Coordinates of C-alpha atoms in Angstrom, one line a residue:
X1 CA 70.0 22.1 -121.1
X2 CA 71.7 25.1 -122.1
X3 CA 75.4 25.9 -120.3
X4 CA 74.5 29.6 -119.5
X5 CA 76.5 31.6 -116.9
X6 CA 77.9 35.2 -117.3
X7 CA 81.0 37.4 -117.1
X8 CA 82.0 37.5 -113.5
X9 CA 84.8 39.2 -111.3
X10 CA 88.1 37.6 -110.7
X11 CA 89.0 39.7 -107.7
X12 CA 90.1 39.3 -104.4
X13 CA 90.1 35.6 -104.1
X14 CA 90.4 34.9 -107.7
X15 CA 88.5 32.0 -109.1
X16 CA 86.7 31.2 -105.5
X17 CA 85.1 34.8 -105.7
X18 CA 84.5 34.4 -109.4
X19 CA 82.5 30.8 -109.1
X20 CA 80.7 32.1 -106.1
X21 CA 79.5 34.7 -107.9
X22 CA 78.2 32.7 -110.9
X23 CA 76.2 30.5 -108.1
X24 CA 74.6 33.6 -107.3
X25 CA 73.1 34.4 -110.5
X26 CA 72.3 30.5 -110.9
X27 CA 74.7 29.8 -113.6
X28 CA 76.0 26.9 -115.0
X29 CA 79.1 28.1 -116.8
X30 CA 81.0 31.5 -116.3
X31 CA 83.8 33.8 -118.0
X32 CA 86.6 35.3 -116.1
X33 CA 89.4 37.6 -116.8
X34 CA 92.7 36.1 -114.9
X35 CA 93.4 40.1 -114.4
X36 CA 92.0 43.9 -115.2
X37 CA 91.4 43.8 -119.2
X38 CA 92.8 47.0 -119.5
X39 CA 96.5 46.7 -118.3
X40 CA 99.2 44.0 -118.1
X41 CA 99.6 44.1 -113.7
X42 CA 98.8 40.3 -112.8
X43 CA 99.0 38.7 -109.7
X44 CA 100.5 35.0 -109.8
X45 CA 98.1 32.9 -110.6
X46 CA 99.0 30.4 -107.7
X47 CA 97.5 32.9 -105.3
X48 CA 94.3 32.9 -107.0
X49 CA 92.3 30.1 -105.1
X50 CA 92.3 27.8 -108.0
X51 CA 91.7 24.7 -106.0
X52 CA 88.7 26.6 -103.7
X53 CA 87.0 27.9 -107.1
X54 CA 87.3 24.3 -108.3
X55 CA 85.5 23.1 -105.3
X56 CA 82.5 25.3 -105.9
X57 CA 82.4 24.9 -109.5
X58 CA 82.6 20.8 -108.6
X59 CA 79.7 21.4 -106.5
X60 CA 77.4 23.0 -108.5
X61 CA 78.5 21.2 -111.7
X62 CA 80.0 23.9 -113.6
X63 CA 82.6 22.2 -115.5
X64 CA 83.4 24.0 -118.6
X65 CA 84.5 27.9 -118.2
X66 CA 85.9 30.5 -120.5
X67 CA 88.8 32.9 -120.3
X68 CA 88.8 36.2 -122.0
X69 CA 92.0 37.8 -122.8
X70 CA 92.9 41.3 -122.0
X71 CA 91.4 44.2 -124.7
X72 CA 95.1 45.6 -124.9
X73 CA 96.4 42.8 -126.8
X74 CA 96.2 44.0 -130.6
X75 CA 98.0 41.0 -132.7
X76 CA 97.0 43.4 -136.0
X77 CA 99.1 46.3 -134.8
X78 CA 102.0 47.3 -137.6
X79 CA 103.8 48.8 -134.2
X80 CA 106.4 46.5 -133.5
X81 CA 106.5 47.0 -129.6
X82 CA 102.8 46.5 -129.6
X83 CA 102.6 43.5 -131.5
X84 CA 105.6 42.0 -129.6
X85 CA 103.7 43.0 -126.3
X86 CA 100.6 41.6 -127.5
X87 CA 102.6 38.2 -128.4
X88 CA 104.3 38.0 -125.0
X89 CA 101.1 38.7 -122.9
X90 CA 99.0 36.5 -124.8
X91 CA 101.2 33.5 -123.9
X92 CA 101.1 34.4 -120.2
X93 CA 97.5 34.6 -120.4
X94 CA 97.3 31.2 -122.0
X95 CA 99.9 29.4 -119.4
X96 CA 97.6 31.1 -116.6
X97 CA 94.7 29.5 -118.5
X98 CA 96.0 26.2 -118.9
X99 CA 97.0 26.5 -114.8
X100 CA 93.2 26.9 -114.3
X101 CA 92.2 23.9 -116.2
X102 CA 90.4 26.1 -119.1
X103 CA 90.2 24.9 -122.6
X104 CA 89.2 28.0 -124.5
X105 CA 90.8 31.9 -124.0
X106 CA 88.6 34.2 -126.4
X107 CA 90.5 36.9 -128.1
X108 CA 89.5 39.9 -130.1
X109 CA 91.7 39.2 -133.5
X110 CA 92.9 42.9 -133.3
X111 CA 92.5 46.1 -135.7
X112 CA 94.6 47.1 -138.6
X113 CA 94.8 50.7 -137.1
X114 CA 96.6 52.9 -140.0
X115 CA 97.0 49.9 -142.6
X116 CA 94.3 48.1 -144.2
X117 CA 91.9 44.7 -143.4
X118 CA 94.2 42.2 -145.9
X119 CA 97.4 43.4 -143.8
X120 CA 95.2 43.3 -140.3
X121 CA 94.6 39.6 -141.5
X122 CA 98.1 38.6 -142.4
X123 CA 99.5 40.4 -139.1
X124 CA 97.3 38.6 -137.1
X125 CA 98.0 34.9 -138.2
X126 CA 101.6 35.8 -137.8
X127 CA 101.1 36.9 -134.2
X128 CA 98.8 33.7 -133.7
X129 CA 102.0 31.2 -135.3
X130 CA 104.3 33.2 -133.1
X131 CA 101.8 32.9 -129.7
X132 CA 101.0 29.3 -130.6
X133 CA 104.6 28.3 -131.4
X134 CA 105.5 29.1 -127.8
X135 CA 102.8 27.5 -125.7
X136 CA 102.6 24.0 -127.7
X137 CA 102.8 22.4 -124.3
X138 CA 99.5 23.7 -122.9
X139 CA 95.9 22.9 -123.7
X140 CA 94.4 25.8 -124.3
X141 CA 92.6 26.8 -127.8
X142 CA 92.4 30.7 -129.1
X143 CA 88.6 31.4 -129.7
X144 CA 88.5 33.8 -131.9
X145 CA 85.7 36.1 -131.2
X146 CA 83.3 37.6 -134.3
X147 CA 83.1 41.2 -134.2
X148 CA 80.8 44.0 -134.9
X149 CA 82.8 45.7 -137.7
X150 CA 83.7 49.4 -135.8
X151 CA 86.5 51.0 -136.9
X152 CA 89.5 49.0 -138.2
X153 CA 88.8 45.7 -136.2
X154 CA 89.2 42.4 -137.8
X155 CA 86.5 39.7 -137.8
X156 CA 83.7 41.5 -138.8
X157 CA 82.7 38.2 -141.2
X158 CA 83.0 34.8 -140.8
X159 CA 85.4 35.5 -143.9
X160 CA 87.8 37.3 -142.1
X161 CA 88.1 34.8 -139.5
X162 CA 88.2 31.7 -142.1
X163 CA 91.2 33.8 -143.8
X164 CA 93.2 34.2 -140.5
X165 CA 92.8 30.6 -139.4
X166 CA 93.9 29.2 -143.1
X167 CA 97.3 31.1 -142.3
X168 CA 97.7 30.2 -138.9
X169 CA 100.0 26.6 -139.0
X170 CA 98.8 25.4 -135.5
X171 CA 95.0 25.9 -136.6
X172 CA 93.7 22.9 -134.4
X173 CA 94.3 25.3 -131.6
X174 CA 92.0 27.7 -132.9
X175 CA 88.2 27.9 -132.2
X176 CA 85.4 30.7 -132.2
X177 CA 83.3 32.7 -130.1
X178 CA 80.0 33.7 -131.7
X179 CA 78.7 37.0 -130.3
X180 CA 75.5 37.5 -130.9
X181 CA 75.3 41.1 -130.4
X182 CA 78.6 41.5 -132.7
X183 CA 77.3 39.2 -135.9
X184 CA 74.2 41.2 -135.8
X185 CA 75.9 44.6 -135.6
X186 CA 78.0 43.2 -138.5
X187 CA 74.9 42.3 -140.5
X188 CA 74.0 38.6 -140.3
X189 CA 70.2 38.1 -139.5
X190 CA 70.2 35.9 -136.5
X191 CA 66.2 37.2 -135.7
X192 CA 64.6 35.7 -138.8
X193 CA 67.1 33.0 -140.4
X194 CA 69.7 31.7 -137.7
X195 CA 69.4 28.2 -139.4
X196 CA 70.8 30.5 -142.7
X197 CA 73.7 32.3 -140.4
X198 CA 74.5 29.1 -139.0
X199 CA 74.9 27.2 -142.2
X200 CA 77.1 30.1 -144.0
X201 CA 79.4 29.4 -141.2
X202 CA 79.4 25.9 -141.3
X203 CA 80.5 26.3 -145.0
X204 CA 82.6 29.2 -144.2
X205 CA 84.6 27.9 -141.0
X206 CA 83.1 24.8 -140.0
X207 CA 80.6 24.6 -136.8
X208 CA 82.7 22.2 -135.2
X209 CA 85.2 24.9 -134.4
X210 CA 82.8 26.7 -132.5
X211 CA 84.1 26.8 -129.0
X212 CA 82.2 29.7 -126.9
X213 CA 78.8 31.8 -127.7
X214 CA 78.4 35.1 -126.0
X215 CA 75.1 35.8 -125.6
X216 CA 74.2 39.8 -125.9
X217 CA 71.1 41.8 -127.2
X218 CA 71.7 44.6 -129.3
X219 CA 71.1 48.4 -128.9
X220 CA 71.4 49.1 -132.7
X221 CA 69.4 47.8 -135.9
X222 CA 71.0 44.7 -137.9
X223 CA 74.3 46.1 -139.8
X224 CA 75.0 48.7 -137.9
X225 CA 78.8 48.0 -136.8
X226 CA 78.1 49.5 -133.8
X227 CA 78.8 47.0 -130.9
X228 CA 76.4 48.2 -128.0
X229 CA 75.3 45.1 -126.1
X230 CA 71.9 45.3 -124.3
X231 CA 70.2 43.5 -121.7
X232 CA 68.4 40.6 -123.5
X233 CA 65.3 41.4 -124.8
X234 CA 65.1 45.4 -124.5
X235 CA 67.3 45.4 -127.8
X236 CA 67.0 45.1 -131.9
X237 CA 67.5 41.0 -131.3
X238 CA 64.9 40.3 -128.5
X239 CA 64.5 37.5 -126.3
X240 CA 62.9 34.9 -129.2
X241 CA 65.7 35.1 -131.4
X242 CA 68.1 35.0 -128.2
X243 CA 66.1 31.9 -126.7
X244 CA 66.6 30.0 -130.2
X245 CA 70.0 30.3 -130.4
X246 CA 70.7 29.3 -126.6
X247 CA 68.5 26.2 -127.2
X248 CA 69.5 25.4 -130.7
X249 CA 70.2 21.8 -131.2
X250 CA 73.6 22.6 -132.9
X251 CA 74.5 25.2 -130.2
X252 CA 73.3 24.5 -126.7
X253 CA 76.6 21.9 -125.9
X254 CA 78.5 25.0 -125.7
X255 CA 79.2 27.1 -122.9
X256 CA 77.3 30.4 -123.6
X257 CA 78.2 33.8 -121.7
X258 CA 76.0 36.4 -121.3
X259 CA 78.0 40.2 -121.4
X260 CA 75.1 42.4 -120.8
X261 CA 75.2 45.6 -119.2
X262 CA 74.5 46.3 -116.0
X263 CA 71.4 48.8 -115.5
X264 CA 70.6 51.1 -113.1
X265 CA 69.3 54.9 -112.9
X266 CA 72.8 56.0 -111.3
X267 CA 76.2 54.0 -111.6
X268 CA 75.9 53.3 -107.9
X269 CA 72.7 51.5 -108.3
X270 CA 73.6 49.7 -111.2
X271 CA 73.0 45.9 -111.1
X272 CA 73.2 43.2 -113.6
X273 CA 70.4 41.3 -114.9
X274 CA 72.3 38.0 -115.2
X275 CA 69.6 35.8 -112.8
X276 CA 66.6 36.9 -114.7
X277 CA 68.5 36.3 -117.8
X278 CA 69.8 32.8 -117.3
X279 CA 66.5 31.9 -115.4
X280 CA 64.7 32.8 -118.5
X281 CA 67.2 30.9 -120.9
X282 CA 67.3 28.0 -119.0
X283 CA 63.5 27.4 -118.4
X284 CA 63.8 27.8 -114.8
X285 CA 61.6 31.2 -113.9
X286 CA 59.5 29.7 -111.4
X287 CA 62.1 27.2 -109.6
X288 CA 64.3 30.1 -109.3
X289 CA 62.2 33.1 -108.5
X290 CA 58.8 31.3 -107.4
X291 CA 54.8 32.4 -107.9
X292 CA 55.1 35.7 -106.4
X293 CA 57.3 36.8 -108.8
X294 CA 55.3 35.8 -111.8
X295 CA 52.3 36.9 -109.8
X296 CA 54.1 40.5 -110.4
X297 CA 55.0 40.1 -113.9
X298 CA 51.6 39.5 -114.6
X299 CA 50.5 42.5 -113.1
X300 CA 52.7 44.4 -115.1
X301 CA 51.5 42.6 -118.3
X302 CA 48.0 44.0 -117.2
X303 CA 49.0 47.6 -116.9
X304 CA 51.0 47.2 -120.5
X305 CA 47.7 46.1 -121.5
X306 CA 45.8 48.8 -120.0
X307 CA 48.0 51.1 -121.8
X308 CA 48.0 49.5 -125.4
X309 CA 51.6 48.8 -124.9
X310 CA 53.2 45.6 -126.5
X311 CA 56.8 44.6 -125.2
X312 CA 58.2 44.7 -128.6
X313 CA 56.4 47.3 -130.4
X314 CA 57.8 49.3 -127.0
X315 CA 61.2 48.5 -127.6
X316 CA 61.8 48.4 -131.4
X317 CA 59.8 52.0 -131.7
X318 CA 61.8 53.3 -129.0
X319 CA 65.0 52.2 -130.9
X320 CA 63.8 54.1 -133.9
X321 CA 63.0 56.9 -132.4
X322 CA 66.6 57.1 -130.7
X323 CA 68.4 56.2 -134.1
X324 CA 66.1 58.8 -136.5
X325 CA 65.3 61.9 -134.3
X326 CA 67.9 63.7 -133.1
X327 CA 65.7 66.3 -131.1
X328 CA 63.9 63.6 -129.5
X329 CA 67.0 62.1 -128.8
X330 CA 68.4 65.2 -127.2
X331 CA 65.2 65.8 -125.2
X332 CA 64.7 62.4 -123.9
X333 CA 67.5 59.7 -124.3
X334 CA 66.2 57.0 -122.3
X335 CA 66.4 53.6 -123.7
X336 CA 63.5 51.1 -123.3
X337 CA 64.2 49.6 -119.9
X338 CA 64.7 53.1 -118.6
X339 CA 61.2 54.3 -119.7
X340 CA 59.9 51.0 -118.9
X341 CA 60.8 51.7 -115.0
X342 CA 59.6 55.1 -115.1
X343 CA 56.5 54.2 -116.0
X344 CA 56.2 51.2 -113.4
X345 CA 57.6 54.1 -110.7
X346 CA 55.0 57.0 -111.7
X347 CA 52.2 54.3 -111.1
X348 CA 53.9 53.0 -107.5
X349 CA 53.0 49.5 -109.1
X350 CA 55.8 47.9 -106.6
X351 CA 56.7 50.5 -104.2
X352 CA 58.3 48.2 -101.8
X353 CA 60.8 46.6 -104.6
X354 CA 64.2 48.0 -105.0
X355 CA 65.3 49.0 -108.5
X356 CA 67.2 46.0 -109.5
X357 CA 64.0 44.0 -108.5
X358 CA 61.6 46.3 -110.8
X359 CA 63.9 45.5 -113.5
X360 CA 64.4 41.7 -113.3
X361 CA 60.6 41.6 -113.7
X362 CA 60.6 43.7 -116.7
X363 CA 63.2 41.7 -118.1
X364 CA 61.0 39.1 -117.8
X365 CA 57.9 40.7 -119.0
X366 CA 59.9 41.6 -122.1
X367 CA 60.7 37.7 -123.1
X368 CA 56.9 38.0 -123.7
X369 CA 53.7 35.9 -122.6
X370 CA 54.7 32.6 -124.0
X371 CA 57.4 32.3 -121.4
X372 CA 55.3 33.2 -118.5
X373 CA 52.5 30.6 -119.8
X374 CA 55.4 27.8 -119.8
X375 CA 57.0 28.9 -116.3

């Protein structure tokens, strides 16, 4: 059984809030930031309800969670003040992570901005050496995240990650976070050749170095270098490929974290699809949602068959239209899930259900008929 959860909020009551939110989605793991990811303001970690959160985790058998480092850390910067801030702040975050008892802190390696990739790789390795030299007394690994390749970010290939790791003296304290959207957008074919991609990773870095998986579908075709996450099944990767990753024998021992976007017509109505996504990947649909839910998904399937709409064809054709036809995008920029929701709303198929509930059922429909047969 894979360990699947989502990014959750570390808000007023810190780890307690995070653990309770994760439980509400049916998670077996989760990921947190120990404060706002966009700034350096932090409450003392001792005041973040750590023991209370751990009690909830123990009750629900969540024995391995993940911390994500703030986005403002850039070890690739040529600016001394930015680099020095990154080193000091990452050390602080590692100590906070260690206090919680978490093994892996995920880090975006960094961006070289006005320099070049060689400079960025060297600079990031120097920064990691400095960071790790100052936190040798902790039990935390830095999990370097694979990146999509947008802008000047480093980590867009397994080779770049390997080059960084080879230059770090304390590389026994380095692991890797593999993000499915990122490696897809970077050009790796996880849809048709997952085993080949894993073999490439093993030759280049070593599968034993994998510490975390980020499970995200993608709004862009393979190789787009864009990094735009989509709910499972509603993007170019698709549910079948995501399910293969989550349940792969070489990966399912790892904590797997959903960072899929919240969806809804308006900001105030947007909700995450984590509960449905976790139930799908865990094979627990009927146990989590019950027979009436599944009957309603079958009603969606019946309607779509009448309209001659196939779930994957619809998703891919919509993205192709939005990618290739600027006029069509300007006239109707709705993404696949939004179009499907509007279709059900027009049919008044589930007038008594909320937008969130309808979207949950659409997420399950996008997983395909085989999932329903097994539920």
